[in-house]
């Protein structure tokens, strides 16, 4: 396993639609190693998730994991390590929520994005087994963010540009209000 470099906005690989993997490719040592590297790189960078194109490989794989208190997103509920391959995601209710999001490919920038509160997530795990799950709340937002990456979509595309802010200004002017609102939301809807 190794920690890879994370590419920043401006690298064309973040703007491609990443391609699906075949079952045979998924079993290959190269792809299994890529998954290990995604897990390791996410852990080293303290993201909540990481998509393969963020380390320069445009295939439809992402990982999500929130283990204990995440230093970048301390308000996020835990997510057990989840590797999603060829994922699809769809809303299962009309409810939306505004989430102030960061991204490892957007150095020192956050923005407010409207996300579905409840989604159906379908994917293969790294062994090729099919999963279909309902995810809610901030965790649903994390998976929408990662699947967006695989479609070449970034936070800055979905955010009103007037909501963009540095992490310092988030701390100074927005954190308290956002964390109070989103904590009450997370308690209401679960994850
Ligand atoms: Ni991101």
Short mmCIF file of C-alpha atoms and ligand atoms in Angstrom, two decimals:
data_model
loop_
_atom_site.label_atom_id
_atom_site.label_comp_id
_atom_site.label_asym_id
_atom_site.label_seq_id
_atom_site.Cartn_x
_atom_site.Cartn_y
_atom_site.Cartn_z
CA UNK A 1 0.00 0.00 0.00
CA UNK A 2 1.16 3.53 -0.57
CA UNK A 3 -0.06 7.07 -0.08
CA UNK A 4 -0.55 8.69 -3.47
CA UNK A 5 -0.61 12.35 -4.47
CA UNK A 6 -4.07 13.89 -4.63
CA UNK A 7 -4.69 16.01 -7.71
CA UNK A 8 -6.23 19.49 -7.41
CA UNK A 9 -8.92 21.22 -9.40
CA UNK A 10 -7.57 22.07 -12.83
CA UNK A 11 -6.31 18.55 -13.53
CA UNK A 12 -8.46 17.29 -16.45
CA UNK A 13 -8.79 13.84 -14.81
CA UNK A 14 -11.21 15.41 -12.31
CA UNK A 15 -13.45 16.50 -15.19
CA UNK A 16 -13.76 13.15 -16.97
CA UNK A 17 -16.57 10.72 -16.38
CA UNK A 18 -14.65 7.81 -14.86
CA UNK A 19 -15.30 4.50 -16.59
CA UNK A 20 -16.92 1.35 -15.21
CA UNK A 21 -14.77 -1.66 -14.36
CA UNK A 22 -15.43 -5.20 -15.55
CA UNK A 23 -15.60 -8.03 -13.00
CA UNK A 24 -12.30 -9.33 -14.33
CA UNK A 25 -10.58 -5.95 -13.96
CA UNK A 26 -11.89 -5.65 -10.41
CA UNK A 27 -10.24 -8.95 -9.49
CA UNK A 28 -6.88 -7.90 -10.96
CA UNK A 29 -3.93 -7.20 -8.65
CA UNK A 30 -3.56 -3.72 -10.16
CA UNK A 31 -7.08 -2.66 -9.25
CA UNK A 32 -6.94 -4.32 -5.82
CA UNK A 33 -3.72 -2.38 -5.17
CA UNK A 34 -5.40 0.84 -6.35
CA UNK A 35 -8.18 0.24 -3.79
CA UNK A 36 -5.59 -0.28 -1.04
CA UNK A 37 -3.89 2.95 -2.06
CA UNK A 38 -7.20 4.86 -2.05
CA UNK A 39 -7.89 3.66 1.50
CA UNK A 40 -4.39 4.58 2.66
CA UNK A 41 -4.39 7.96 0.91
CA UNK A 42 -7.78 8.91 2.37
CA UNK A 43 -6.58 8.02 5.85
CA UNK A 44 -3.38 10.05 5.45
CA UNK A 45 -5.31 13.11 4.20
CA UNK A 46 -8.18 12.92 6.74
CA UNK A 47 -10.86 13.16 4.06
CA UNK A 48 -14.28 11.60 4.58
CA UNK A 49 -13.99 9.99 1.17
CA UNK A 50 -11.77 9.77 -1.89
CA UNK A 51 -12.49 8.92 -5.51
CA UNK A 52 -10.02 7.16 -7.82
CA UNK A 53 -9.80 10.11 -10.22
CA UNK A 54 -8.55 12.22 -7.30
CA UNK A 55 -5.39 10.10 -7.43
CA UNK A 56 -5.31 10.29 -11.21
CA UNK A 57 -7.07 7.07 -12.27
CA UNK A 58 -10.40 7.60 -14.06
CA UNK A 59 -12.21 4.41 -13.01
CA UNK A 60 -15.44 4.20 -11.01
CA UNK A 61 -14.11 3.42 -7.55
CA UNK A 62 -14.37 5.51 -4.39
CA UNK A 63 -13.92 4.94 -0.69
CA UNK A 64 -15.70 6.52 2.27
CA UNK A 65 -14.73 6.21 5.91
CA UNK A 66 -15.25 8.29 9.03
CA UNK A 67 -13.51 6.62 11.92
CA UNK A 68 -13.94 8.34 15.27
CA UNK A 69 -13.75 12.13 15.17
CA UNK A 70 -12.55 13.30 11.76
CA UNK A 71 -10.30 16.37 12.20
CA UNK A 72 -11.56 18.01 9.01
CA UNK A 73 -15.24 17.19 9.64
CA UNK A 74 -15.71 16.58 13.39
CA UNK A 75 -19.52 16.83 13.04
CA UNK A 76 -19.77 13.87 10.65
CA UNK A 77 -21.18 10.63 12.05
CA UNK A 78 -19.04 7.49 11.68
CA UNK A 79 -18.97 5.64 8.35
CA UNK A 80 -17.43 2.17 8.41
CA UNK A 81 -14.89 1.71 5.61
CA UNK A 82 -16.94 1.36 2.41
CA UNK A 83 -15.41 0.69 -1.00
CA UNK A 84 -17.84 1.44 -3.81
CA UNK A 85 -17.22 0.16 -7.34
CA UNK A 86 -19.42 1.15 -10.32
CA UNK A 87 -21.79 2.99 -7.95
CA UNK A 88 -25.14 4.51 -8.85
CA UNK A 89 -27.08 6.79 -6.56
CA UNK A 90 -30.66 8.08 -6.63
CA UNK A 91 -32.81 10.12 -4.27
CA UNK A 92 -35.60 8.29 -2.45
CA UNK A 93 -37.36 11.36 -1.04
CA UNK A 94 -37.85 15.02 -1.96
CA UNK A 95 -36.07 16.30 1.13
CA UNK A 96 -32.87 18.33 0.62
CA UNK A 97 -30.32 19.82 2.98
CA UNK A 98 -27.61 22.45 2.53
CA UNK A 99 -24.21 21.13 3.56
CA UNK A 100 -21.01 23.15 3.85
CA UNK A 101 -18.51 20.85 2.12
CA UNK A 102 -14.78 20.73 1.59
CA UNK A 103 -12.85 18.53 -0.83
CA UNK A 104 -9.28 17.22 -0.87
CA UNK A 105 -9.01 18.40 -4.49
CA UNK A 106 -10.08 21.96 -3.55
CA UNK A 107 -7.25 23.18 -1.35
CA UNK A 108 -8.48 25.63 1.27
CA UNK A 109 -11.95 26.08 -0.19
CA UNK A 110 -15.39 25.12 1.07
CA UNK A 111 -18.84 25.79 -0.34
CA UNK A 112 -22.50 25.18 0.44
CA UNK A 113 -24.09 22.42 -1.63
CA UNK A 114 -27.69 21.20 -1.68
CA UNK A 115 -27.83 17.41 -1.20
CA UNK A 116 -30.59 14.79 -1.09
CA UNK A 117 -31.27 13.70 2.47
CA UNK A 118 -32.02 10.08 1.59
CA UNK A 119 -30.50 8.12 -1.30
CA UNK A 120 -30.42 4.58 -2.62
CA UNK A 121 -26.80 3.57 -3.26
CA UNK A 122 -26.02 0.57 -5.47
CA UNK A 123 -22.45 -0.63 -5.90
CA UNK A 124 -20.09 -3.58 -5.99
CA UNK A 125 -17.70 -4.09 -3.11
CA UNK A 126 -14.04 -4.91 -3.80
CA UNK A 127 -14.87 -8.63 -4.02
CA UNK A 128 -17.51 -7.94 -6.66
CA UNK A 129 -20.54 -8.55 -4.42
CA UNK A 130 -23.60 -6.40 -5.16
CA UNK A 131 -24.96 -4.05 -2.51
CA UNK A 132 -28.07 -1.88 -2.37
CA UNK A 133 -28.37 0.40 0.66
CA UNK A 134 -30.33 3.41 1.85
CA UNK A 135 -28.01 6.11 3.21
CA UNK A 136 -29.25 9.18 5.03
CA UNK A 137 -28.14 12.56 6.30
CA UNK A 138 -24.50 13.68 6.18
CA UNK A 139 -23.46 10.18 5.12
CA UNK A 140 -25.80 10.41 2.11
CA UNK A 141 -24.09 13.73 1.34
CA UNK A 142 -20.64 12.12 1.48
CA UNK A 143 -21.64 9.43 -1.01
CA UNK A 144 -23.25 12.01 -3.34
CA UNK A 145 -19.98 13.97 -3.22
CA UNK A 146 -17.92 10.88 -4.15
CA UNK A 147 -20.22 9.74 -6.97
CA UNK A 148 -20.15 13.33 -8.27
CA UNK A 149 -16.35 13.01 -8.52
CA UNK A 150 -16.73 9.91 -10.69
CA UNK A 151 -19.03 11.93 -12.97
CA UNK A 152 -16.50 14.77 -13.22
CA UNK A 153 -18.54 17.07 -10.95
CA UNK A 154 -17.04 19.10 -8.12
CA UNK A 155 -18.38 21.13 -5.19
CA UNK A 156 -17.69 24.40 -7.00
CA UNK A 157 -20.11 23.32 -9.77
CA UNK A 158 -23.00 22.81 -7.37
CA UNK A 159 -22.32 25.63 -4.89
CA UNK A 160 -23.58 29.18 -5.27
CA UNK A 161 -20.23 30.97 -5.84
CA UNK A 162 -21.19 33.45 -3.13
CA UNK A 163 -21.01 30.63 -0.56
CA UNK A 164 -17.37 29.78 -1.34
CA UNK A 165 -15.00 30.38 1.57
CA UNK A 166 -11.57 29.50 2.85
CA UNK A 167 -11.26 27.16 5.83
CA UNK A 168 -10.07 30.09 7.97
CA UNK A 169 -13.18 32.12 7.14
CA UNK A 170 -15.37 29.04 7.72
CA UNK A 171 -13.93 28.83 11.24
CA UNK A 172 -14.26 32.56 11.81
CA UNK A 173 -17.73 33.28 10.44
CA UNK A 174 -19.67 30.14 9.55
CA UNK A 175 -18.63 27.13 11.64
CA UNK A 176 -20.73 27.73 14.74
CA UNK A 177 -23.99 28.29 12.91
CA UNK A 178 -23.38 25.44 10.46
CA UNK A 179 -22.36 22.90 13.10
CA UNK A 180 -25.37 23.77 15.29
CA UNK A 181 -27.75 23.39 12.34
CA UNK A 182 -26.18 20.25 10.91
CA UNK A 183 -25.86 18.52 14.30
CA UNK A 184 -29.59 19.03 14.94
CA UNK A 185 -30.27 17.78 11.41
CA UNK A 186 -28.08 14.69 11.88
CA UNK A 187 -29.82 13.85 15.15
CA UNK A 188 -33.19 14.15 13.44
CA UNK A 189 -32.52 12.10 10.30
CA UNK A 190 -29.71 9.72 11.37
CA UNK A 191 -27.20 8.32 8.93
NI1 LIG B 1 -14.01 15.69 -2.96
#
